[in-house]
Amino acid sequence: IFSVSATRTAVTEWFVNIYESFTEIFSARADLEQKPDTIETAYTPTAIPEGYQHVENYLAQSEWKITWKNASGDSIYFIQTTLSSKATVDNEEAECEMLCIADKQCLLIRKNGKICIYWNGKDYAFSLIVPEAVTAEQYSAIIDSVEKQSNPET
């Protein structure tokens, strides 16, 4: 299922190639050569749902990942990558939709009890992976709360 629903007209800044068994997501921006090719500035969401505790930060050259976990073992992942990175998602038996969340054009994929949301910022690409128990209001608040932090810390 692939549906399009957006409350505002958004400029497409990335391409989505849908194949039989996977979806490839990558930036379509013409100014990629002027964008960072490493994580120079980290971003962090501040509106994590109650009951989730921060458990890990991971920093690689082109990826910044933060993990939170609740008492049931459910995890929330926030991932920041360079715009030149590609994401590949297994789309077999997945529900996909394009929508606007917190004024950002997003690709949302539901599969195996998880919701994966992808969007681009000015200099970086972002993704959020949450369990289906996280409500639309909660994941919208997480996305809306993403803010710059001075330097990535592991």
JSON list of C-alpha atoms in Angstrom, two decimals:
[
{"chain": "A", "resi": 1, "resn": "ILE", "atom": "CA", "xyz": [0.00, 0.00, 0.00]},
{"chain": "A", "resi": 2, "resn": "PHE", "atom": "CA", "xyz": [1.47, 3.35, -0.99]},
{"chain": "A", "resi": 3, "resn": "SER", "atom": "CA", "xyz": [-0.67, 6.41, -0.40]},
{"chain": "A", "resi": 4, "resn": "VAL", "atom": "CA", "xyz": [0.04, 10.11, -0.55]},
{"chain": "A", "resi": 5, "resn": "SER", "atom": "CA", "xyz": [-1.46, 12.44, 2.01]},
{"chain": "A", "resi": 6, "resn": "ALA", "atom": "CA", "xyz": [0.01, 15.79, 2.94]},
{"chain": "A", "resi": 7, "resn": "THR", "atom": "CA", "xyz": [-1.67, 18.80, 4.46]},
{"chain": "A", "resi": 8, "resn": "ARG", "atom": "CA", "xyz": [0.74, 21.19, 2.71]},
{"chain": "A", "resi": 9, "resn": "THR", "atom": "CA", "xyz": [2.55, 21.21, -0.58]},
{"chain": "A", "resi": 10, "resn": "ALA", "atom": "CA", "xyz": [6.13, 20.25, 0.20]},
{"chain": "A", "resi": 11, "resn": "VAL", "atom": "CA", "xyz": [9.14, 20.39, -2.04]},
{"chain": "A", "resi": 12, "resn": "THR", "atom": "CA", "xyz": [10.53, 16.94, -2.73]},
{"chain": "A", "resi": 13, "resn": "GLU", "atom": "CA", "xyz": [14.16, 16.89, -1.66]},
{"chain": "A", "resi": 14, "resn": "TRP", "atom": "CA", "xyz": [14.68, 13.15, -1.93]},
{"chain": "A", "resi": 15, "resn": "PHE", "atom": "CA", "xyz": [13.92, 10.26, -4.22]},
{"chain": "A", "resi": 16, "resn": "VAL", "atom": "CA", "xyz": [12.19, 7.05, -3.27]},
{"chain": "A", "resi": 17, "resn": "ASN", "atom": "CA", "xyz": [12.81, 4.06, -5.54]},
{"chain": "A", "resi": 18, "resn": "ILE", "atom": "CA", "xyz": [10.38, 1.25, -4.79]},
{"chain": "A", "resi": 19, "resn": "TYR", "atom": "CA", "xyz": [11.48, -2.21, -5.89]},
{"chain": "A", "resi": 20, "resn": "GLU", "atom": "CA", "xyz": [9.75, -5.55, -5.39]},
{"chain": "A", "resi": 21, "resn": "SER", "atom": "CA", "xyz": [11.40, -6.35, -2.05]},
{"chain": "A", "resi": 22, "resn": "PHE", "atom": "CA", "xyz": [12.97, -3.08, -0.84]},
{"chain": "A", "resi": 23, "resn": "THR", "atom": "CA", "xyz": [12.71, 0.69, -0.99]},
{"chain": "A", "resi": 24, "resn": "GLU", "atom": "CA", "xyz": [15.74, 2.92, -1.53]},
{"chain": "A", "resi": 25, "resn": "ILE", "atom": "CA", "xyz": [15.68, 6.48, -0.15]},
{"chain": "A", "resi": 26, "resn": "PHE", "atom": "CA", "xyz": [18.27, 9.11, -1.13]},
{"chain": "A", "resi": 27, "resn": "SER", "atom": "CA", "xyz": [18.60, 12.85, -1.44]},
{"chain": "A", "resi": 28, "resn": "ALA", "atom": "CA", "xyz": [17.63, 14.62, -4.66]},
{"chain": "A", "resi": 29, "resn": "ARG", "atom": "CA", "xyz": [19.14, 17.94, -3.65]},
{"chain": "A", "resi": 30, "resn": "ALA", "atom": "CA", "xyz": [21.28, 19.70, -6.21]},
{"chain": "A", "resi": 31, "resn": "ASP", "atom": "CA", "xyz": [23.49, 21.26, -3.50]},
{"chain": "A", "resi": 32, "resn": "LEU", "atom": "CA", "xyz": [24.85, 18.03, -1.99]},
{"chain": "A", "resi": 33, "resn": "GLU", "atom": "CA", "xyz": [28.46, 18.96, -2.68]},
{"chain": "A", "resi": 34, "resn": "GLN", "atom": "CA", "xyz": [28.05, 21.95, -0.32]},
{"chain": "A", "resi": 35, "resn": "LYS", "atom": "CA", "xyz": [26.61, 19.81, 2.48]},
{"chain": "A", "resi": 36, "resn": "PRO", "atom": "CA", "xyz": [28.65, 18.06, 5.20]},
{"chain": "A", "resi": 37, "resn": "ASP", "atom": "CA", "xyz": [29.92, 14.57, 4.38]},
{"chain": "A", "resi": 38, "resn": "THR", "atom": "CA", "xyz": [30.49, 13.82, 8.08]},
{"chain": "A", "resi": 39, "resn": "ILE", "atom": "CA", "xyz": [28.43, 14.50, 11.20]},
{"chain": "A", "resi": 40, "resn": "GLU", "atom": "CA", "xyz": [29.75, 17.93, 12.20]},
{"chain": "A", "resi": 41, "resn": "THR", "atom": "CA", "xyz": [26.70, 19.05, 14.17]},
{"chain": "A", "resi": 42, "resn": "ALA", "atom": "CA", "xyz": [24.51, 16.56, 16.00]},
{"chain": "A", "resi": 43, "resn": "TYR", "atom": "CA", "xyz": [20.76, 16.89, 16.41]},
{"chain": "A", "resi": 44, "resn": "THR", "atom": "CA", "xyz": [18.74, 15.40, 19.25]},
{"chain": "A", "resi": 45, "resn": "PRO", "atom": "CA", "xyz": [15.00, 15.08, 19.92]},
{"chain": "A", "resi": 46, "resn": "THR", "atom": "CA", "xyz": [13.88, 16.28, 23.34]},
{"chain": "A", "resi": 47, "resn": "ALA", "atom": "CA", "xyz": [10.25, 15.05, 23.48]},
{"chain": "A", "resi": 48, "resn": "ILE", "atom": "CA", "xyz": [10.77, 11.35, 24.18]},
{"chain": "A", "resi": 49, "resn": "PRO", "atom": "CA", "xyz": [7.61, 9.65, 25.53]},
{"chain": "A", "resi": 50, "resn": "GLU", "atom": "CA", "xyz": [7.37, 9.01, 29.25]},
{"chain": "A", "resi": 51, "resn": "GLY", "atom": "CA", "xyz": [8.78, 5.66, 30.36]},
{"chain": "A", "resi": 52, "resn": "TYR", "atom": "CA", "xyz": [11.69, 5.62, 27.88]},
{"chain": "A", "resi": 53, "resn": "GLN", "atom": "CA", "xyz": [15.23, 5.96, 29.21]},
{"chain": "A", "resi": 54, "resn": "HIS", "atom": "CA", "xyz": [18.31, 6.96, 27.22]},
{"chain": "A", "resi": 55, "resn": "VAL", "atom": "CA", "xyz": [20.57, 3.91, 26.80]},
{"chain": "A", "resi": 56, "resn": "GLU", "atom": "CA", "xyz": [23.09, 4.64, 24.05]},
{"chain": "A", "resi": 57, "resn": "ASN", "atom": "CA", "xyz": [24.65, 7.14, 21.66]},
{"chain": "A", "resi": 58, "resn": "TYR", "atom": "CA", "xyz": [26.55, 5.92, 18.61]},
{"chain": "A", "resi": 59, "resn": "LEU", "atom": "CA", "xyz": [28.71, 8.12, 16.39]},
{"chain": "A", "resi": 60, "resn": "ALA", "atom": "CA", "xyz": [30.29, 7.10, 13.10]},
{"chain": "A", "resi": 61, "resn": "GLN", "atom": "CA", "xyz": [31.66, 9.31, 10.33]},
{"chain": "A", "resi": 62, "resn": "SER", "atom": "CA", "xyz": [28.32, 9.72, 8.57]},
{"chain": "A", "resi": 63, "resn": "GLU", "atom": "CA", "xyz": [25.84, 8.57, 11.25]},
{"chain": "A", "resi": 64, "resn": "TRP", "atom": "CA", "xyz": [24.67, 9.71, 14.70]},
{"chain": "A", "resi": 65, "resn": "LYS", "atom": "CA", "xyz": [22.27, 7.34, 16.48]},
{"chain": "A", "resi": 66, "resn": "ILE", "atom": "CA", "xyz": [20.53, 7.68, 19.84]},
{"chain": "A", "resi": 67, "resn": "THR", "atom": "CA", "xyz": [18.62, 4.83, 21.51]},
{"chain": "A", "resi": 68, "resn": "TRP", "atom": "CA", "xyz": [15.99, 4.92, 24.26]},
{"chain": "A", "resi": 69, "resn": "LYS", "atom": "CA", "xyz": [14.36, 1.86, 25.83]},
{"chain": "A", "resi": 70, "resn": "ASN", "atom": "CA", "xyz": [11.35, 1.31, 28.09]},
{"chain": "A", "resi": 71, "resn": "ALA", "atom": "CA", "xyz": [10.76, -1.29, 30.83]},
{"chain": "A", "resi": 72, "resn": "SER", "atom": "CA", "xyz": [9.06, -3.63, 28.32]},
{"chain": "A", "resi": 73, "resn": "GLY", "atom": "CA", "xyz": [12.19, -3.65, 26.15]},
{"chain": "A", "resi": 74, "resn": "ASP", "atom": "CA", "xyz": [10.68, -1.51, 23.36]},
{"chain": "A", "resi": 75, "resn": "SER", "atom": "CA", "xyz": [13.19, 0.84, 21.72]},
{"chain": "A", "resi": 76, "resn": "ILE", "atom": "CA", "xyz": [13.07, 4.24, 20.05]},
{"chain": "A", "resi": 77, "resn": "TYR", "atom": "CA", "xyz": [15.89, 5.08, 17.64]},
{"chain": "A", "resi": 78, "resn": "PHE", "atom": "CA", "xyz": [16.74, 8.53, 16.29]},
{"chain": "A", "resi": 79, "resn": "ILE", "atom": "CA", "xyz": [19.25, 8.45, 13.43]},
{"chain": "A", "resi": 80, "resn": "GLN", "atom": "CA", "xyz": [20.97, 11.37, 11.72]},
{"chain": "A", "resi": 81, "resn": "THR", "atom": "CA", "xyz": [22.95, 10.74, 8.53]},
{"chain": "A", "resi": 82, "resn": "THR", "atom": "CA", "xyz": [24.65, 12.84, 5.90]},
{"chain": "A", "resi": 83, "resn": "LEU", "atom": "CA", "xyz": [22.47, 13.81, 2.96]},
{"chain": "A", "resi": 84, "resn": "SER", "atom": "CA", "xyz": [24.74, 11.79, 0.67]},
{"chain": "A", "resi": 85, "resn": "SER", "atom": "CA", "xyz": [23.82, 8.57, 2.53]},
{"chain": "A", "resi": 86, "resn": "LYS", "atom": "CA", "xyz": [21.21, 6.15, 1.20]},
{"chain": "A", "resi": 87, "resn": "ALA", "atom": "CA", "xyz": [18.70, 4.25, 3.28]},
{"chain": "A", "resi": 88, "resn": "THR", "atom": "CA", "xyz": [17.40, 0.87, 2.18]},
{"chain": "A", "resi": 89, "resn": "VAL", "atom": "CA", "xyz": [14.18, -0.46, 3.70]},
{"chain": "A", "resi": 90, "resn": "ASP", "atom": "CA", "xyz": [12.66, -3.92, 3.34]},
{"chain": "A", "resi": 91, "resn": "ASN", "atom": "CA", "xyz": [9.18, -3.13, 2.02]},
{"chain": "A", "resi": 92, "resn": "GLU", "atom": "CA", "xyz": [7.64, -6.60, 1.70]},
{"chain": "A", "resi": 93, "resn": "GLU", "atom": "CA", "xyz": [4.32, -6.58, 3.55]},
{"chain": "A", "resi": 94, "resn": "ALA", "atom": "CA", "xyz": [4.91, -2.97, 4.62]},
{"chain": "A", "resi": 95, "resn": "GLU", "atom": "CA", "xyz": [2.51, -0.03, 4.54]},
{"chain": "A", "resi": 96, "resn": "CYS", "atom": "CA", "xyz": [4.07, 3.18, 3.20]},
{"chain": "A", "resi": 97, "resn": "GLU", "atom": "CA", "xyz": [2.75, 6.72, 3.03]},
{"chain": "A", "resi": 98, "resn": "MET", "atom": "CA", "xyz": [4.04, 10.20, 2.34]},
{"chain": "A", "resi": 99, "resn": "LEU", "atom": "CA", "xyz": [2.79, 12.80, 4.80]},
{"chain": "A", "resi": 100, "resn": "CYS", "atom": "CA", "xyz": [3.62, 16.08, 6.45]},
{"chain": "A", "resi": 101, "resn": "ILE", "atom": "CA", "xyz": [4.71, 15.89, 10.10]},
{"chain": "A", "resi": 102, "resn": "ALA", "atom": "CA", "xyz": [5.79, 19.02, 11.98]},
{"chain": "A", "resi": 103, "resn": "ASP", "atom": "CA", "xyz": [6.06, 20.89, 8.63]},
{"chain": "A", "resi": 104, "resn": "LYS", "atom": "CA", "xyz": [8.43, 18.25, 7.23]},
{"chain": "A", "resi": 105, "resn": "GLN", "atom": "CA", "xyz": [7.74, 16.04, 4.22]},
{"chain": "A", "resi": 106, "resn": "CYS", "atom": "CA", "xyz": [8.13, 12.49, 5.55]},
{"chain": "A", "resi": 107, "resn": "LEU", "atom": "CA", "xyz": [8.02, 8.92, 4.33]},
{"chain": "A", "resi": 108, "resn": "LEU", "atom": "CA", "xyz": [6.36, 6.69, 6.95]},
{"chain": "A", "resi": 109, "resn": "ILE", "atom": "CA", "xyz": [6.70, 2.91, 6.76]},
{"chain": "A", "resi": 110, "resn": "ARG", "atom": "CA", "xyz": [4.86, 0.47, 9.04]},
{"chain": "A", "resi": 111, "resn": "LYS", "atom": "CA", "xyz": [6.15, -3.08, 9.29]},
{"chain": "A", "resi": 112, "resn": "ASN", "atom": "CA", "xyz": [6.50, -5.81, 11.92]},
{"chain": "A", "resi": 113, "resn": "GLY", "atom": "CA", "xyz": [5.21, -3.68, 14.78]},
{"chain": "A", "resi": 114, "resn": "LYS", "atom": "CA", "xyz": [7.53, -0.76, 14.00]},
{"chain": "A", "resi": 115, "resn": "ILE", "atom": "CA", "xyz": [7.02, 2.67, 12.44]},
{"chain": "A", "resi": 116, "resn": "CYS", "atom": "CA", "xyz": [9.97, 4.11, 10.50]},
{"chain": "A", "resi": 117, "resn": "ILE", "atom": "CA", "xyz": [9.84, 7.78, 9.50]},
{"chain": "A", "resi": 118, "resn": "TYR", "atom": "CA", "xyz": [12.33, 9.45, 7.14]},
{"chain": "A", "resi": 119, "resn": "TRP", "atom": "CA", "xyz": [12.82, 13.17, 6.43]},
{"chain": "A", "resi": 120, "resn": "ASN", "atom": "CA", "xyz": [15.49, 15.65, 5.36]},
{"chain": "A", "resi": 121, "resn": "GLY", "atom": "CA", "xyz": [16.70, 18.73, 7.16]},
{"chain": "A", "resi": 122, "resn": "LYS", "atom": "CA", "xyz": [18.78, 21.58, 5.81]},
{"chain": "A", "resi": 123, "resn": "ASP", "atom": "CA", "xyz": [22.12, 19.76, 6.10]},
{"chain": "A", "resi": 124, "resn": "TYR", "atom": "CA", "xyz": [21.31, 16.20, 7.21]},
{"chain": "A", "resi": 125, "resn": "ALA", "atom": "CA", "xyz": [18.83, 13.36, 6.73]},
{"chain": "A", "resi": 126, "resn": "PHE", "atom": "CA", "xyz": [16.93, 11.94, 9.70]},
{"chain": "A", "resi": 127, "resn": "SER", "atom": "CA", "xyz": [14.99, 8.84, 10.61]},
{"chain": "A", "resi": 128, "resn": "LEU", "atom": "CA", "xyz": [12.95, 7.83, 13.62]},
{"chain": "A", "resi": 129, "resn": "ILE", "atom": "CA", "xyz": [12.06, 4.23, 14.44]},
{"chain": "A", "resi": 130, "resn": "VAL", "atom": "CA", "xyz": [9.39, 3.67, 17.09]},
{"chain": "A", "resi": 131, "resn": "PRO", "atom": "CA", "xyz": [7.21, 0.75, 18.20]},
{"chain": "A", "resi": 132, "resn": "GLU", "atom": "CA", "xyz": [3.60, 0.89, 16.93]},
{"chain": "A", "resi": 133, "resn": "ALA", "atom": "CA", "xyz": [2.47, 1.59, 20.50]},
{"chain": "A", "resi": 134, "resn": "VAL", "atom": "CA", "xyz": [3.90, 5.11, 20.11]},
{"chain": "A", "resi": 135, "resn": "THR", "atom": "CA", "xyz": [1.01, 7.30, 18.96]},
{"chain": "A", "resi": 136, "resn": "ALA", "atom": "CA", "xyz": [1.00, 9.69, 15.99]},
{"chain": "A", "resi": 137, "resn": "GLU", "atom": "CA", "xyz": [0.85, 12.57, 18.46]},
{"chain": "A", "resi": 138, "resn": "GLN", "atom": "CA", "xyz": [3.95, 11.25, 20.26]},
{"chain": "A", "resi": 139, "resn": "TYR", "atom": "CA", "xyz": [6.07, 10.62, 17.15]},
{"chain": "A", "resi": 140, "resn": "SER", "atom": "CA", "xyz": [5.02, 14.00, 15.75]},
{"chain": "A", "resi": 141, "resn": "ALA", "atom": "CA", "xyz": [6.17, 15.62, 18.99]},
{"chain": "A", "resi": 142, "resn": "ILE", "atom": "CA", "xyz": [9.51, 13.75, 18.80]},
{"chain": "A", "resi": 143, "resn": "ILE", "atom": "CA", "xyz": [10.09, 14.98, 15.23]},
{"chain": "A", "resi": 144, "resn": "ASP", "atom": "CA", "xyz": [9.04, 18.52, 16.09]},
{"chain": "A", "resi": 145, "resn": "SER", "atom": "CA", "xyz": [11.42, 18.59, 19.08]},
{"chain": "A", "resi": 146, "resn": "VAL", "atom": "CA", "xyz": [14.61, 17.79, 17.13]},
{"chain": "A", "resi": 147, "resn": "GLU", "atom": "CA", "xyz": [17.20, 20.48, 17.88]},
{"chain": "A", "resi": 148, "resn": "LYS", "atom": "CA", "xyz": [20.90, 21.17, 17.39]},
{"chain": "A", "resi": 149, "resn": "GLN", "atom": "CA", "xyz": [23.32, 20.05, 20.03]},
{"chain": "A", "resi": 150, "resn": "SER", "atom": "CA", "xyz": [26.83, 21.47, 20.06]},
{"chain": "A", "resi": 151, "resn": "ASN", "atom": "CA", "xyz": [28.91, 18.40, 19.21]},
{"chain": "A", "resi": 152, "resn": "PRO", "atom": "CA", "xyz": [28.02, 14.73, 18.96]},
{"chain": "A", "resi": 153, "resn": "GLU", "atom": "CA", "xyz": [28.86, 12.88, 22.16]},
{"chain": "A", "resi": 154, "resn": "THR", "atom": "CA", "xyz": [29.04, 9.12, 22.41]}
]
